[in-house]
Short mmCIF file of C-alpha atoms in Angstrom, two decimals:
data_model
loop_
_atom_site.label_atom_id
_atom_site.label_comp_id
_atom_site.label_asym_id
_atom_site.label_seq_id
_atom_site.Cartn_x
_atom_site.Cartn_y
_atom_site.Cartn_z
CA MET M 381 -77.13 193.65 189.02
CA ASN M 382 -78.78 190.53 191.03
CA TYR M 383 -82.30 191.44 190.62
CA PHE M 384 -82.05 191.04 186.80
CA LYS M 385 -79.86 187.67 186.92
CA LYS M 386 -82.84 185.98 189.16
CA LYS M 387 -85.78 187.86 186.99
CA ARG M 388 -83.66 186.41 183.86
CA SER M 389 -82.85 183.01 185.22
CA GLY M 390 -86.94 183.35 186.33
CA LEU M 391 -88.09 183.56 182.54
CA LEU M 392 -85.82 181.15 181.31
CA PHE M 393 -87.22 178.13 183.59
CA SER M 394 -90.57 179.78 182.00
CA LEU M 395 -89.65 179.32 178.69
CA MET M 396 -88.26 175.95 179.41
CA PHE M 397 -91.70 174.46 181.41
CA ILE M 398 -93.55 175.83 178.50
CA CYS M 399 -91.45 174.08 176.02
CA LEU M 400 -91.45 171.25 177.70
CA ALA M 401 -95.13 171.11 178.29
CA GLY M 402 -95.53 171.42 174.70
CA VAL M 403 -93.44 168.41 174.06
CA THR M 404 -95.24 167.00 176.53
CA PHE M 405 -98.43 167.58 175.09
CA PHE M 406 -97.60 166.68 171.47
CA PHE M 407 -96.54 163.22 172.32
CA TRP M 408 -99.24 162.35 174.41
CA ALA M 409 -101.89 163.75 172.11
CA VAL M 410 -100.82 163.85 168.56
CA PRO M 411 -99.75 160.40 168.20
CA ASP M 412 -103.82 159.57 168.71
CA VAL M 413 -104.77 160.91 164.88
CA LEU M 414 -104.99 158.36 162.46
CA GLY M 415 -105.25 159.25 158.84
CA GLN M 416 -108.74 159.06 157.12
CA GLN M 417 -107.41 156.36 154.83
CA TYR M 418 -107.50 154.03 157.90
CA ILE M 419 -111.11 153.33 157.59
CA LYS M 420 -110.21 150.92 154.78
CA GLN M 421 -108.49 148.67 157.13
CA LEU M 422 -111.57 148.44 159.46
CA ASP M 423 -113.80 145.14 159.10
CA TYR M 424 -117.60 145.81 159.12
CA LEU M 425 -120.42 145.17 161.68
CA PRO M 426 -122.83 143.35 160.80
CA SER M 427 -126.11 145.03 159.98
CA PRO M 428 -128.83 144.55 162.43
CA GLN M 429 -131.75 142.04 161.13
CA ALA M 430 -135.45 141.59 161.66
CA GLY M 431 -136.21 139.77 164.99
CA GLU M 432 -132.78 140.12 166.98
CA LYS M 433 -132.67 141.82 170.10
CA ILE M 434 -130.26 144.62 170.72
CA LEU M 435 -129.67 146.03 174.13
CA ILE M 436 -127.80 149.08 174.77
CA PHE M 437 -126.49 150.36 177.83
CA SER M 438 -126.14 154.40 177.88
CA PRO M 439 -124.07 155.91 181.11
CA HIS M 440 -125.77 159.27 180.22
CA PRO M 441 -128.91 160.60 178.20
CA ASP M 442 -127.14 161.60 174.94
CA ASP M 443 -124.60 158.45 175.06
CA GLU M 444 -126.57 156.16 173.10
CA THR M 445 -127.30 158.79 170.35
CA ILE M 446 -124.33 159.79 170.01
CA ALA M 447 -122.02 156.60 169.55
CA LEU M 448 -124.68 154.48 168.31
CA GLY M 449 -127.82 156.93 166.98
CA GLY M 450 -127.09 155.20 163.34
CA TYR M 451 -127.14 151.67 163.98
CA ILE M 452 -130.10 152.20 166.63
CA ALA M 453 -132.32 153.46 163.66
CA SER M 454 -130.90 151.14 161.14
CA ALA M 455 -132.09 148.54 163.49
CA CYS M 456 -135.51 149.51 164.10
CA GLN M 457 -135.75 149.98 160.42
CA ALA M 458 -134.71 146.62 160.07
CA GLY M 459 -137.31 145.37 162.25
CA ALA M 460 -135.08 144.39 165.21
CA GLU M 461 -136.12 144.85 169.10
CA VAL M 462 -133.85 147.51 170.43
CA GLU M 463 -134.04 148.23 174.61
CA ILE M 464 -131.90 151.10 175.76
CA VAL M 465 -130.70 151.04 179.41
CA LEU M 466 -130.40 154.45 180.95
CA VAL M 467 -127.83 154.11 184.00
CA THR M 468 -127.79 157.55 185.21
CA ASP M 469 -129.80 160.47 185.76
CA GLY M 470 -127.96 163.27 183.63
CA SER M 471 -128.40 165.54 186.59
CA LYS M 472 -124.74 166.94 186.90
CA PHE M 473 -125.40 170.01 185.12
CA VAL M 474 -128.97 170.24 184.07
CA ASN M 475 -132.43 169.13 185.88
CA LYS M 476 -133.10 165.42 185.27
CA ASP M 477 -136.43 165.85 184.31
CA ILE M 478 -135.00 168.20 181.26
CA ARG M 479 -132.45 165.05 180.47
CA TYR M 480 -135.19 162.20 180.36
CA GLN M 481 -137.53 164.42 177.94
CA GLU M 482 -134.66 164.78 175.40
CA PHE M 483 -133.61 161.22 176.15
CA GLU M 484 -137.45 160.13 175.50
CA ASN M 485 -137.52 162.46 172.40
CA ALA M 486 -134.37 161.38 170.86
CA CYS M 487 -135.05 158.04 171.33
CA ARG M 488 -138.74 158.54 169.33
CA LEU M 489 -136.73 160.10 166.63
CA LEU M 490 -134.33 156.79 166.20
CA GLY M 491 -137.72 154.63 166.15
CA VAL M 492 -137.65 153.42 169.83
CA PRO M 493 -140.50 153.26 171.64
CA ALA M 494 -141.07 154.85 175.04
CA ASP M 495 -142.02 151.49 176.50
CA ASN M 496 -138.22 150.23 175.63
CA LEU M 497 -136.73 152.61 177.84
CA VAL M 498 -135.31 151.91 180.95
CA PHE M 499 -134.33 154.42 183.72
CA LEU M 500 -132.09 153.00 186.49
CA GLY M 501 -131.97 156.33 188.24
CA PHE M 502 -128.37 156.37 189.63
CA LYS M 503 -126.75 159.70 190.20
CA ASP M 504 -124.81 161.29 187.38
CA GLY M 505 -121.30 160.93 188.37
CA SER M 506 -121.91 158.94 190.83
CA LEU M 507 -121.18 155.43 189.59
CA GLN M 508 -117.36 155.41 191.00
CA SER M 509 -118.86 155.00 194.24
CA VAL M 510 -121.67 152.42 193.69
CA PRO M 511 -120.35 148.91 194.98
CA LEU M 512 -119.86 147.00 191.69
CA THR M 513 -121.87 144.21 192.71
CA ARG M 514 -124.88 146.56 192.95
CA LEU M 515 -124.29 147.39 189.33
CA VAL M 516 -123.38 143.90 188.49
CA ASP M 517 -127.14 142.54 189.88
CA SER M 518 -129.01 145.09 188.16
CA PHE M 519 -127.55 144.49 184.79
CA ASN M 520 -128.09 140.49 185.04
CA LEU M 521 -131.43 141.22 185.82
CA LEU M 522 -132.16 143.07 182.91
CA ILE M 523 -130.16 140.96 180.46
CA ASN M 524 -132.22 138.21 181.82
CA GLU M 525 -135.43 139.24 181.89
CA PHE M 526 -134.82 141.01 177.70
CA ALA M 527 -132.90 137.90 177.06
CA PRO M 528 -130.99 139.95 173.84
CA ASP M 529 -128.87 139.04 171.28
CA ILE M 530 -126.78 141.68 170.99
CA VAL M 531 -125.24 144.05 173.79
CA PHE M 532 -123.53 147.30 173.32
CA TYR M 533 -121.91 148.94 176.19
CA PRO M 534 -119.13 151.55 176.93
CA HIS M 535 -115.59 150.62 175.99
CA HIS M 536 -113.48 149.80 179.13
CA LYS M 537 -110.89 152.44 178.75
CA ASP M 538 -113.68 155.25 178.45
CA ALA M 539 -112.13 158.01 180.07
CA HIS M 540 -115.37 158.98 181.95
CA ASP M 541 -115.56 157.73 185.66
CA ASP M 542 -119.55 156.53 184.89
CA HIS M 543 -119.11 154.96 181.77
CA ALA M 544 -115.79 152.84 182.82
CA ALA M 545 -117.76 151.33 186.00
CA ILE M 546 -120.54 150.43 183.56
CA SER M 547 -118.08 148.88 181.19
CA ARG M 548 -116.88 146.80 184.21
CA ALA M 549 -120.29 146.06 185.58
CA VAL M 550 -121.83 144.84 182.08
CA GLY M 551 -118.63 143.00 181.19
CA GLN M 552 -119.09 140.60 184.62
CA SER M 553 -122.47 140.34 183.64
CA LEU M 554 -121.84 139.36 180.08
CA LYS M 555 -119.43 136.22 181.68
CA VAL M 556 -122.62 134.40 182.99
CA SER M 557 -124.10 135.06 179.78
CA PRO M 558 -122.61 132.96 176.91
CA GLY M 559 -123.80 133.26 173.47
CA ILE M 560 -124.63 137.11 173.45
CA ARG M 561 -122.66 139.11 171.02
CA CYS M 562 -121.28 142.11 172.76
CA TYR M 563 -119.45 145.29 171.70
CA GLU M 564 -118.25 148.17 173.26
CA TYR M 565 -118.19 151.97 172.41
CA LEU M 566 -115.91 154.95 172.84
CA VAL M 567 -117.04 158.28 173.50
CA HIS M 568 -114.37 160.20 175.40
CA TYR M 569 -110.67 159.16 175.47
CA ARG M 570 -108.62 162.18 175.82
CA ILE M 571 -108.99 165.40 173.49
CA PHE M 572 -108.26 164.00 170.09
CA PHE M 573 -111.10 161.83 170.03
CA PRO M 574 -112.76 162.20 167.86
CA GLN M 575 -110.55 164.24 165.57
CA PRO M 576 -110.86 166.88 164.47
CA ARG M 577 -113.40 167.96 167.06
CA VAL M 578 -115.66 169.78 164.46
CA TYR M 579 -118.72 169.42 162.87
CA ASN M 580 -117.99 167.81 159.49
CA SER M 581 -120.48 165.04 158.29
CA ASN M 582 -117.85 164.04 155.23
CA LEU M 583 -115.19 162.59 157.44
CA TYR M 584 -114.97 158.83 159.08
CA LEU M 585 -114.78 158.62 162.53
CA LEU M 586 -111.64 156.60 163.35
CA PRO M 587 -110.00 155.03 166.77
CA PRO M 588 -107.54 156.36 168.80
CA LEU M 589 -104.31 155.05 167.56
CA THR M 590 -103.11 154.49 170.79
CA LEU M 591 -105.94 151.79 170.87
CA VAL M 592 -105.35 150.20 167.42
CA ASN M 593 -103.61 147.23 168.35
CA GLU M 594 -104.34 143.10 168.09
CA ASP M 595 -105.85 143.34 171.54
CA GLN M 596 -108.63 145.84 170.05
CA ASN M 597 -110.37 144.88 167.41
CA TRP M 598 -112.40 148.04 165.91
CA LEU M 599 -115.47 147.55 163.38
CA ARG M 600 -117.04 150.43 161.49
CA PHE M 601 -120.96 150.54 160.60
CA ASP M 602 -121.48 152.93 157.96
CA LEU M 603 -124.35 155.17 157.65
CA SER M 604 -126.40 155.93 154.81
CA GLU M 605 -127.60 159.34 153.89
CA GLY M 606 -130.98 159.09 155.06
CA VAL M 607 -129.79 157.06 158.51
CA LEU M 608 -126.85 159.84 159.01
CA GLU M 609 -129.87 162.57 159.09
CA GLN M 610 -131.79 160.90 161.41
CA LYS M 611 -129.01 160.66 163.67
CA THR M 612 -128.36 164.40 163.58
CA LEU M 613 -131.93 165.03 164.35
CA ALA M 614 -131.91 163.21 167.10
CA LEU M 615 -128.82 164.64 168.33
CA GLU M 616 -130.32 168.02 168.36
CA ALA M 617 -132.93 167.05 170.58
CA TYR M 618 -130.01 167.41 173.84
CA GLU M 619 -130.75 170.92 173.23
CA SER M 620 -129.47 171.32 176.79
CA GLN M 621 -125.83 169.77 175.86
CA LEU M 622 -125.52 171.44 172.65
CA LYS M 623 -125.90 175.06 174.55
CA ASN M 624 -122.65 173.48 176.23
CA PRO M 625 -119.62 175.05 174.52
CA PHE M 626 -117.72 172.36 175.36
CA LEU M 627 -119.75 169.51 174.88
CA LYS M 628 -121.12 170.91 171.39
CA PRO M 629 -117.83 169.92 169.44
CA LEU M 630 -117.66 166.73 171.03
CA ILE M 631 -121.17 165.59 170.20
CA GLN M 632 -121.18 166.96 166.79
CA SER M 633 -117.70 165.23 165.65
CA PHE M 634 -119.70 161.91 166.30
CA ILE M 635 -121.55 163.03 163.29
CA ARG M 636 -119.41 161.33 160.98
CA GLN M 637 -119.84 158.85 158.13
CA ASN M 638 -119.70 155.76 160.17
CA GLU M 639 -119.68 154.52 163.68
CA LEU M 640 -117.77 152.63 165.75
CA VAL M 641 -117.38 149.56 168.30
CA CYS M 642 -114.85 147.71 169.32
CA LEU M 643 -114.93 143.83 170.33
CA PRO M 644 -114.07 143.19 174.09
CA ASN M 645 -110.85 141.84 175.06
#
């Protein structure tokens, strides 16, 4: 008799735990979903212009295309000069030579010449252990040499450690470089960004609800049909990443009618 009481108590405890976990998940993730009509509330990112110098910091080979492939292609077509800084070697799961080649192929498809690609070679996944001053010094040198009009870098609340470290370092560098227009882009933020995590190029890319407030001024950059196709082809260059069943839905969910950036706080 005591055995069955203990078994029933254990079952009830398990059911309560599952229910609590479900409620926690719901309130943690689901509220981050915005309706598609919210796109009308976002202001537009100014279109790139001929002669502008645009510097993009990419944590890993693919982040530049995932977040800004359409903008990069549009900038190159407009006659702007785009330089992309690849901070890590992307070697955590795939040989770095493969990742570098994919990066070069994707950037070429977007219109960025190989001479405008900078490889810093930090170990993938290591940036949290790299002194902030070392990253800041490296980024200061690049910013001073290229003298950009516009800088793009990861969002300060990006959930990936490498992205967050780069965001802090670039933010420090830009404090001593007045007059530069700067924007943050988001790639990793919980499991409900982007939402839905499927390939659907007819949808708009929307920010997470918890990052939509008066301190987060999000801007949209709409993609023409031709630019969207160009971005899609560039993403397909990252074959090693698309073979990963966890990464593929994330990557493809950024193939949308627009891209997103945010004005830094």
